[in-house]
CSV table of C-alpha atoms in Angstrom, one decimal:
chain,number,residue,atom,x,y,z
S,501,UNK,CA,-29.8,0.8,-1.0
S,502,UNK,CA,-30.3,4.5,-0.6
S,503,UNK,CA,-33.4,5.9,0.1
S,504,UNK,CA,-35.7,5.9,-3.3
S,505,UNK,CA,-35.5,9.7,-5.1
S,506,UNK,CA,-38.1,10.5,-7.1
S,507,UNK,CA,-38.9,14.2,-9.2
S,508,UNK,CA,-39.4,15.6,-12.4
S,509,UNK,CA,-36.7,14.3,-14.4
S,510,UNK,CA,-37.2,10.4,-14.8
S,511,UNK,CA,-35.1,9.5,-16.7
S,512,UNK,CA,-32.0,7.2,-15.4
S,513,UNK,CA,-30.9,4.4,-17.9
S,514,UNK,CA,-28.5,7.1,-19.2
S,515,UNK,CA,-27.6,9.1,-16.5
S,516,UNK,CA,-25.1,8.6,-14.0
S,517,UNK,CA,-26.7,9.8,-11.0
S,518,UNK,CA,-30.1,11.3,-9.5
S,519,UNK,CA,-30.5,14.7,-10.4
S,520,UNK,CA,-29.6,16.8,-7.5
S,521,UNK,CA,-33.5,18.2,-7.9
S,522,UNK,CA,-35.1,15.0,-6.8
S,523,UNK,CA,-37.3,15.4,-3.9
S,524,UNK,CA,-36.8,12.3,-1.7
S,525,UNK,CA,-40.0,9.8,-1.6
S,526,UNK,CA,-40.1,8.9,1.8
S,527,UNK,CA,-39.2,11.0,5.5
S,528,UNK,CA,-36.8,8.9,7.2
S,529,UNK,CA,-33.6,10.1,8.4
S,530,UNK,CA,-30.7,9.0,5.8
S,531,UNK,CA,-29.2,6.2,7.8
S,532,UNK,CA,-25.2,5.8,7.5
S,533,UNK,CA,-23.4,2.8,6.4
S,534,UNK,CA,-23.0,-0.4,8.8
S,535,UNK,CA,-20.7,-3.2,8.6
S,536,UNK,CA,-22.2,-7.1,7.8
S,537,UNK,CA,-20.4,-10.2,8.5
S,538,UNK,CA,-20.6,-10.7,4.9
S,539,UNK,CA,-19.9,-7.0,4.1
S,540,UNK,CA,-16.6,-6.2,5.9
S,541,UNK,CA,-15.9,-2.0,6.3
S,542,UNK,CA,-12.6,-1.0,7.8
S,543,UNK,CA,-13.8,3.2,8.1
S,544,UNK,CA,-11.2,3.8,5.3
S,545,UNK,CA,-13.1,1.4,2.8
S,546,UNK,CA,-16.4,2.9,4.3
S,547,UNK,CA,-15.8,6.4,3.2
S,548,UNK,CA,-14.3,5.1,0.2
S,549,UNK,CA,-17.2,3.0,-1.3
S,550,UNK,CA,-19.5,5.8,-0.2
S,551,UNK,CA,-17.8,8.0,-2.7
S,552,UNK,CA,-17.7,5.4,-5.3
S,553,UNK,CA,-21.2,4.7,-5.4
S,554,UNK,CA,-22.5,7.8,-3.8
S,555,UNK,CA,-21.1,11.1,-5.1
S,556,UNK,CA,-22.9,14.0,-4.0
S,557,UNK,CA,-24.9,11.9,-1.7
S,558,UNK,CA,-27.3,10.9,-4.6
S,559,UNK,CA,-27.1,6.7,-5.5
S,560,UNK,CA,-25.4,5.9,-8.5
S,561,UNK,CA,-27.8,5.1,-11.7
S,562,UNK,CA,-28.0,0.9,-12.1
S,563,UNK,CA,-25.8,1.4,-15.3
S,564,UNK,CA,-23.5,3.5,-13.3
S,565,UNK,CA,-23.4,1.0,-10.4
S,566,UNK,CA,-22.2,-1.8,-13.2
S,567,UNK,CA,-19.3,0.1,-14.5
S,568,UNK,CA,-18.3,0.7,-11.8
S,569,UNK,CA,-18.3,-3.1,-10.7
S,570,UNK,CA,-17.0,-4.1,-13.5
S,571,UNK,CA,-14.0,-1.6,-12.8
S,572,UNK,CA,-13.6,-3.3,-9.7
S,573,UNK,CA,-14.1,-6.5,-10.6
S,574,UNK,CA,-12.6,-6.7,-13.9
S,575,UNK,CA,-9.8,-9.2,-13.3
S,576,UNK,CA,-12.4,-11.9,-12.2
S,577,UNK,CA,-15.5,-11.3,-13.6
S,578,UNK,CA,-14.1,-9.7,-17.5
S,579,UNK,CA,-15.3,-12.7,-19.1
S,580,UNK,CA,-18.9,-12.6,-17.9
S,581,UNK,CA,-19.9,-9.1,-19.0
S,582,UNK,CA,-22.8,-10.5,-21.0
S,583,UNK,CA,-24.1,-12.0,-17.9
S,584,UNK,CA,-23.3,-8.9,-15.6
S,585,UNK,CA,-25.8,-6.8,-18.6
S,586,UNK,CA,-27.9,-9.7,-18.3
S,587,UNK,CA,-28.1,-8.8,-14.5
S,588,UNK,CA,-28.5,-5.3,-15.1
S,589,UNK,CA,-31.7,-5.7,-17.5
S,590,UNK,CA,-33.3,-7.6,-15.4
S,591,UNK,CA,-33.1,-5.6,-12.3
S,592,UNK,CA,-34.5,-2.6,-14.4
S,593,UNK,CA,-37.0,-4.1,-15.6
S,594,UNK,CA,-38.3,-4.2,-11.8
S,595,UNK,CA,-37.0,-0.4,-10.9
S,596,UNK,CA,-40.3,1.5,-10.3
S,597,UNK,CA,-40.2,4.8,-12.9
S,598,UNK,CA,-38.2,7.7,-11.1
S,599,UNK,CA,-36.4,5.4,-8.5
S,600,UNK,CA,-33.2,3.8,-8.8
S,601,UNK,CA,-33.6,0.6,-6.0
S,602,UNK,CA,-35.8,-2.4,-5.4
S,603,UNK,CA,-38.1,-2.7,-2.7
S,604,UNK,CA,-38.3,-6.2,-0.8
S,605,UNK,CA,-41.4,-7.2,-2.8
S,606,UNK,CA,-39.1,-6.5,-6.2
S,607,UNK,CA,-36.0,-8.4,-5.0
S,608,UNK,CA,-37.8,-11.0,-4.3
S,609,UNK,CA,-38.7,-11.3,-7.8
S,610,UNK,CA,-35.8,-10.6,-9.1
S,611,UNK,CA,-34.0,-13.7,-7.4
S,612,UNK,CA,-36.9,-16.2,-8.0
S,613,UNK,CA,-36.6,-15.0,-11.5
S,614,UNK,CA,-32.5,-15.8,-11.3
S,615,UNK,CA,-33.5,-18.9,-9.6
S,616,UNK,CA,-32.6,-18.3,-5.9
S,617,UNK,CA,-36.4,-18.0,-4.3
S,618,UNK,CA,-36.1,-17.4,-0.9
S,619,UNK,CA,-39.0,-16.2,1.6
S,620,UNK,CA,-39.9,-13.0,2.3
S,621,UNK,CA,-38.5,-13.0,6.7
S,622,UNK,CA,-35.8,-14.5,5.3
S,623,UNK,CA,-34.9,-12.7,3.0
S,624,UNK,CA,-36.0,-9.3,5.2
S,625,UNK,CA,-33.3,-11.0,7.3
S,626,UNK,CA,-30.7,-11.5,4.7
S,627,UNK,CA,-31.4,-7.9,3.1
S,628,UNK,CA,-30.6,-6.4,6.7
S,629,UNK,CA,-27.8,-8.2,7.9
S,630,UNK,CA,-25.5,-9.1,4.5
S,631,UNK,CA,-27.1,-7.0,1.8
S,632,UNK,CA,-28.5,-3.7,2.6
S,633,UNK,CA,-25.2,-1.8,3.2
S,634,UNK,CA,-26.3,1.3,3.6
S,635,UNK,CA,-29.3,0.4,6.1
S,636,UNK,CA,-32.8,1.5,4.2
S,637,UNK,CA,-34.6,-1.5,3.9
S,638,UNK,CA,-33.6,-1.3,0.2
S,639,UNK,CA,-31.6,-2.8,-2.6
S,640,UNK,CA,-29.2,-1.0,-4.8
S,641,UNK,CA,-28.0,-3.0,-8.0
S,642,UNK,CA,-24.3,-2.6,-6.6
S,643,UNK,CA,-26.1,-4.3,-3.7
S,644,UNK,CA,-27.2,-6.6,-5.8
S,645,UNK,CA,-23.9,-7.5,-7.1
S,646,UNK,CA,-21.9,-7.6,-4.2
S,647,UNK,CA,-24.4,-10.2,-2.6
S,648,UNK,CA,-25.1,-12.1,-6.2
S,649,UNK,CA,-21.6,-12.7,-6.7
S,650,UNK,CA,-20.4,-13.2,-2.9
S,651,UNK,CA,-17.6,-10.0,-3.0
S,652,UNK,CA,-17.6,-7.9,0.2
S,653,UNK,CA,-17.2,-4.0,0.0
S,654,UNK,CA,-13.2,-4.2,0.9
S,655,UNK,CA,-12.7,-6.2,-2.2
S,656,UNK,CA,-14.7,-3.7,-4.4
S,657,UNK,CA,-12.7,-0.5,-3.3
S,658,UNK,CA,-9.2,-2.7,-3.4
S,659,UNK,CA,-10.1,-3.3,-7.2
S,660,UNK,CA,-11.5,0.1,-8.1
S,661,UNK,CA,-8.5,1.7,-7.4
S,662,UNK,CA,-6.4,-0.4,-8.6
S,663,UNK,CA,-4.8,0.9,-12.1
S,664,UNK,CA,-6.0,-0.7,-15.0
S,665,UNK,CA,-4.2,-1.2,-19.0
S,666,UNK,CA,-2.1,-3.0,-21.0
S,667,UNK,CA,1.2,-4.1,-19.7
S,668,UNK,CA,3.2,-1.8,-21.0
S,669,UNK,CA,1.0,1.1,-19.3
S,670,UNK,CA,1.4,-0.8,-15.8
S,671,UNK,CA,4.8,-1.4,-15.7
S,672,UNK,CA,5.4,2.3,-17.0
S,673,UNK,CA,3.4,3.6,-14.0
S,674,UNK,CA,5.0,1.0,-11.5
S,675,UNK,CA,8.5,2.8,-12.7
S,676,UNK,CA,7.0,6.2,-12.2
S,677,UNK,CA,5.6,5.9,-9.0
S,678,UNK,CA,8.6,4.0,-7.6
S,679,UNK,CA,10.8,7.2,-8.9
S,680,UNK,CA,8.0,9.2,-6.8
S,681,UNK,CA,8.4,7.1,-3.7
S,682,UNK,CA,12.2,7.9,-3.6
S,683,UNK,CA,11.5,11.1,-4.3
S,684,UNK,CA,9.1,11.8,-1.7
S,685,UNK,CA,11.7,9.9,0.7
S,686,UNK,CA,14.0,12.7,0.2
S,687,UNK,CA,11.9,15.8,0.2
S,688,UNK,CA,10.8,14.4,3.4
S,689,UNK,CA,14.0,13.7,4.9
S,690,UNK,CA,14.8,17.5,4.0
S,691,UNK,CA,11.4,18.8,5.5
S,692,UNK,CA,13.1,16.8,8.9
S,693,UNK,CA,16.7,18.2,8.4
S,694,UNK,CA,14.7,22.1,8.2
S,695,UNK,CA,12.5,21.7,11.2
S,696,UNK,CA,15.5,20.3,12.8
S,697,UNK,CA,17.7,22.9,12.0
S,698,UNK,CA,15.3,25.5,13.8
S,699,UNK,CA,16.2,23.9,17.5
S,700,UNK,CA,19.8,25.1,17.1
S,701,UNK,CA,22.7,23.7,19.3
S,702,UNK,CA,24.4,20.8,18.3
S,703,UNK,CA,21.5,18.9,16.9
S,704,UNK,CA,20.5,22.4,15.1
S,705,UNK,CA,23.7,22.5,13.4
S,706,UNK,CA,24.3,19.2,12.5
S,707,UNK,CA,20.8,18.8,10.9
S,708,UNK,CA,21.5,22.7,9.0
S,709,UNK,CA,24.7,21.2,7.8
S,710,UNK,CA,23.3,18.2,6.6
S,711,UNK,CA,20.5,20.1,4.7
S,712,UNK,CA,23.1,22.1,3.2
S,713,UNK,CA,24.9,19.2,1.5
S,714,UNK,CA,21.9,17.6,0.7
S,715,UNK,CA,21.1,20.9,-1.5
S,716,UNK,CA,24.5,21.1,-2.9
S,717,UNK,CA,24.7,17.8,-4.2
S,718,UNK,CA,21.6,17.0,-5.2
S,719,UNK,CA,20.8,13.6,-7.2
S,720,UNK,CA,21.3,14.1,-10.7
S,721,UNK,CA,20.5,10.3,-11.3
S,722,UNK,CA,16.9,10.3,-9.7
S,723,UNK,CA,16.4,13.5,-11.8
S,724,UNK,CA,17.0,11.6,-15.0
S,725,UNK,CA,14.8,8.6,-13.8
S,726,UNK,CA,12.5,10.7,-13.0
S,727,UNK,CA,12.6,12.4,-16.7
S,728,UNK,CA,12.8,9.3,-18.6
S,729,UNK,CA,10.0,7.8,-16.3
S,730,UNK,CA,7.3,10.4,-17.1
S,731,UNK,CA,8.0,10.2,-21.0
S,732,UNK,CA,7.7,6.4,-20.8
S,733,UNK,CA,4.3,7.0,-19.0
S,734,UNK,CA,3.2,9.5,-21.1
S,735,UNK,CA,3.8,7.0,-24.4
S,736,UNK,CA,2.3,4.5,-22.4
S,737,UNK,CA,-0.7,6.5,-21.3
S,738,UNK,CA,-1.7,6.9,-25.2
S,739,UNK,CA,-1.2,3.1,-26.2
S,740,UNK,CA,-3.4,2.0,-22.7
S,741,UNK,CA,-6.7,0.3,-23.4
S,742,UNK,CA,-9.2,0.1,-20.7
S,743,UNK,CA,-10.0,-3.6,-20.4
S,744,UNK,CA,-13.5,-2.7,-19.3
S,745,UNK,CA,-14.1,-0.4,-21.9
S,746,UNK,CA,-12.6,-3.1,-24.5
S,747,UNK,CA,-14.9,-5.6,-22.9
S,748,UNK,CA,-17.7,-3.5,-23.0
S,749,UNK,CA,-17.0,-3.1,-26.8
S,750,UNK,CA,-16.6,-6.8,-27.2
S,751,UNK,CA,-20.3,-7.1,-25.9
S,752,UNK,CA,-21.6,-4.9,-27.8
S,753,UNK,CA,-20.0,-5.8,-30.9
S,754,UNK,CA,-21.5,-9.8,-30.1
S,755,UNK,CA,-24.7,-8.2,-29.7
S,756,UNK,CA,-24.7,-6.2,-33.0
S,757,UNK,CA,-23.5,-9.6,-34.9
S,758,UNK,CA,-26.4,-11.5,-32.9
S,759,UNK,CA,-28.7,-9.4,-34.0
S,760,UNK,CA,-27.1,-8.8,-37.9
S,761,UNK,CA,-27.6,-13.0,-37.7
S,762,UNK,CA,-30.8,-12.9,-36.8
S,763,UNK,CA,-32.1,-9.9,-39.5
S,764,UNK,CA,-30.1,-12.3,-41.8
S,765,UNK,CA,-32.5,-15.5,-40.8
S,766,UNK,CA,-35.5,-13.5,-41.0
S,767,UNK,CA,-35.1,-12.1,-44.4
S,768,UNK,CA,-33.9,-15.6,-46.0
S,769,UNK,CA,-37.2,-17.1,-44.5
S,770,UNK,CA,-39.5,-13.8,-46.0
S,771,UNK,CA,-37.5,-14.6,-49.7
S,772,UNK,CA,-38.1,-18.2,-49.4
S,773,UNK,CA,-41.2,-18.3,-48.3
S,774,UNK,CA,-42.3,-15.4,-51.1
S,775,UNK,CA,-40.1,-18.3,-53.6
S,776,UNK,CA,-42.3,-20.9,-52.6
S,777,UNK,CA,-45.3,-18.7,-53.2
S,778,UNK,CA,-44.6,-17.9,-56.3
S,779,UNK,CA,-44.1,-21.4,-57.3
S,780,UNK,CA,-47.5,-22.0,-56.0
S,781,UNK,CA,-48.8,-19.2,-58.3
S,782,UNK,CA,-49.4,-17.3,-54.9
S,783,UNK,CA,-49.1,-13.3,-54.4
């Protein structure tokens, strides 16, 4: 929960991010990130969420902060996107214009609306020691999320980096990057041989001469991998789907039938009730 940004530019549900013009709405210092028992950091997942969620410093937009759950998340949660946008209307609903966070008073009515009504100390208590991650008293929707659906911050930087497609495109970049790792095993081995060869002596010579066959005979095979491994990727690449993407298109295509269906209803009833009418000798 960031501290709130407010300025000229209010609007958010499309944006990504706070405009970088936003004056902040309140004087306290920026607190950093702390660790929850719920909320596990290691400083390495710390720095890593911050940048997820954070870029530039400026919180995330709400719509912003579900992608980017869903990225994370998509494994587990893919078939309840509907109820993750759900989640996301009505937490905007309760977003004060030009801020992108709840206040206590807000989350509070956001989970007795979701049916989880809690009191205020104990929620103040909850908010500070399992939800509030970044330590302002406030709650972001990724927040929201993390504590709604019980996944600590470890989790959500494990899955949102974690490559995402079809198959095909995963085991094509699993075949890529292990030619990369055998790669980088050499280069480095080389990189030890040169440094090595510098102390001269025996060791010196031994490494120089080593180094020497190593360039001489250098591995035609991993080269080849290495060549039919990045066209394989690069096919793959243009066949991979994004399952969030597809799943966000699956949603929206419900919601366009729903609402087809429901146009549908609406204009049988107007004819049948105008048929009825006219029976009746009605205008």
């Amino acid at each position: 929960a960031k501290g709130a940004w407010r300025g000229e530019n209010r609007v958010f549900r499309s944006g990504s991010v706070v405009p970088t013009t936003a004056v902040q709405s309140h004087t306290r210092a920026r607190p950093s990130l702390h660790a929850s028992a719920k909320m596990p950091f290691t400083p390495e997942s710390q720095k890593k969420f911050k940048a997820i969620v954070m870029p530039g410093d400026e919180h995330l937009s709400a719509e912003a902060a579900c992608d980017a759950f869903m990225k994370a998340f998509i494994t587990s949660f893919g078939s309840r996107v509907k109820e993750i946008y759900e989640l996301l209307d009505k937490f905007n609903d309760l977003v004060k214009p030009g801020f992108v966070e709840l206040e206590v008073n807000e989350s509070l009515m956001l989970l007795e609306r979701l049916g989880r009504t809690i009191d205020k100390p104990s929620f103040t208590k909850k908010l500070k020691a399992d939800i509030d991650i970044d330590g302002t008293g406030k709650m972001s929707f990724i927040e929201f999320l993390l504590y709604y659906y019980e996944q600590d911050v470890v989790a959500f930087v494990k899955g949102y980096e974690e490559p995402r497609g079809t198959p095909e495109y995963l085991a094509a970049l699993k075949a890529f990057n292990e030619v990369a790792a055998r790669k980088k095993v050499i280069h480095d081995k080389m990189a030890k041989l040169e440094e090595d060869s510098k102390a001269g002596g025996v060791k010196g010579n031994r490494a120089k001469a080593e180094l020497e066959q190593m360039k001489a005979t250098p591995d035609d095979e991993l080269k080849q991998l290495e060549i039919r491994a990045g066209v394989a990727l690069k096919k793959a690449e243009k066949n991979n789907v994004d399952p969030v993407e597809e799943e966000k298109k699956k949603e929206a295509a419900a919601k366009a039938a729903e609402q087809e269906a429901a146009d549908k209803k609406r204009a049988e009833a107007r004819a049948s009730m105008k048929a009825r009418q006219a029976a009746m000798g009605l205008k």
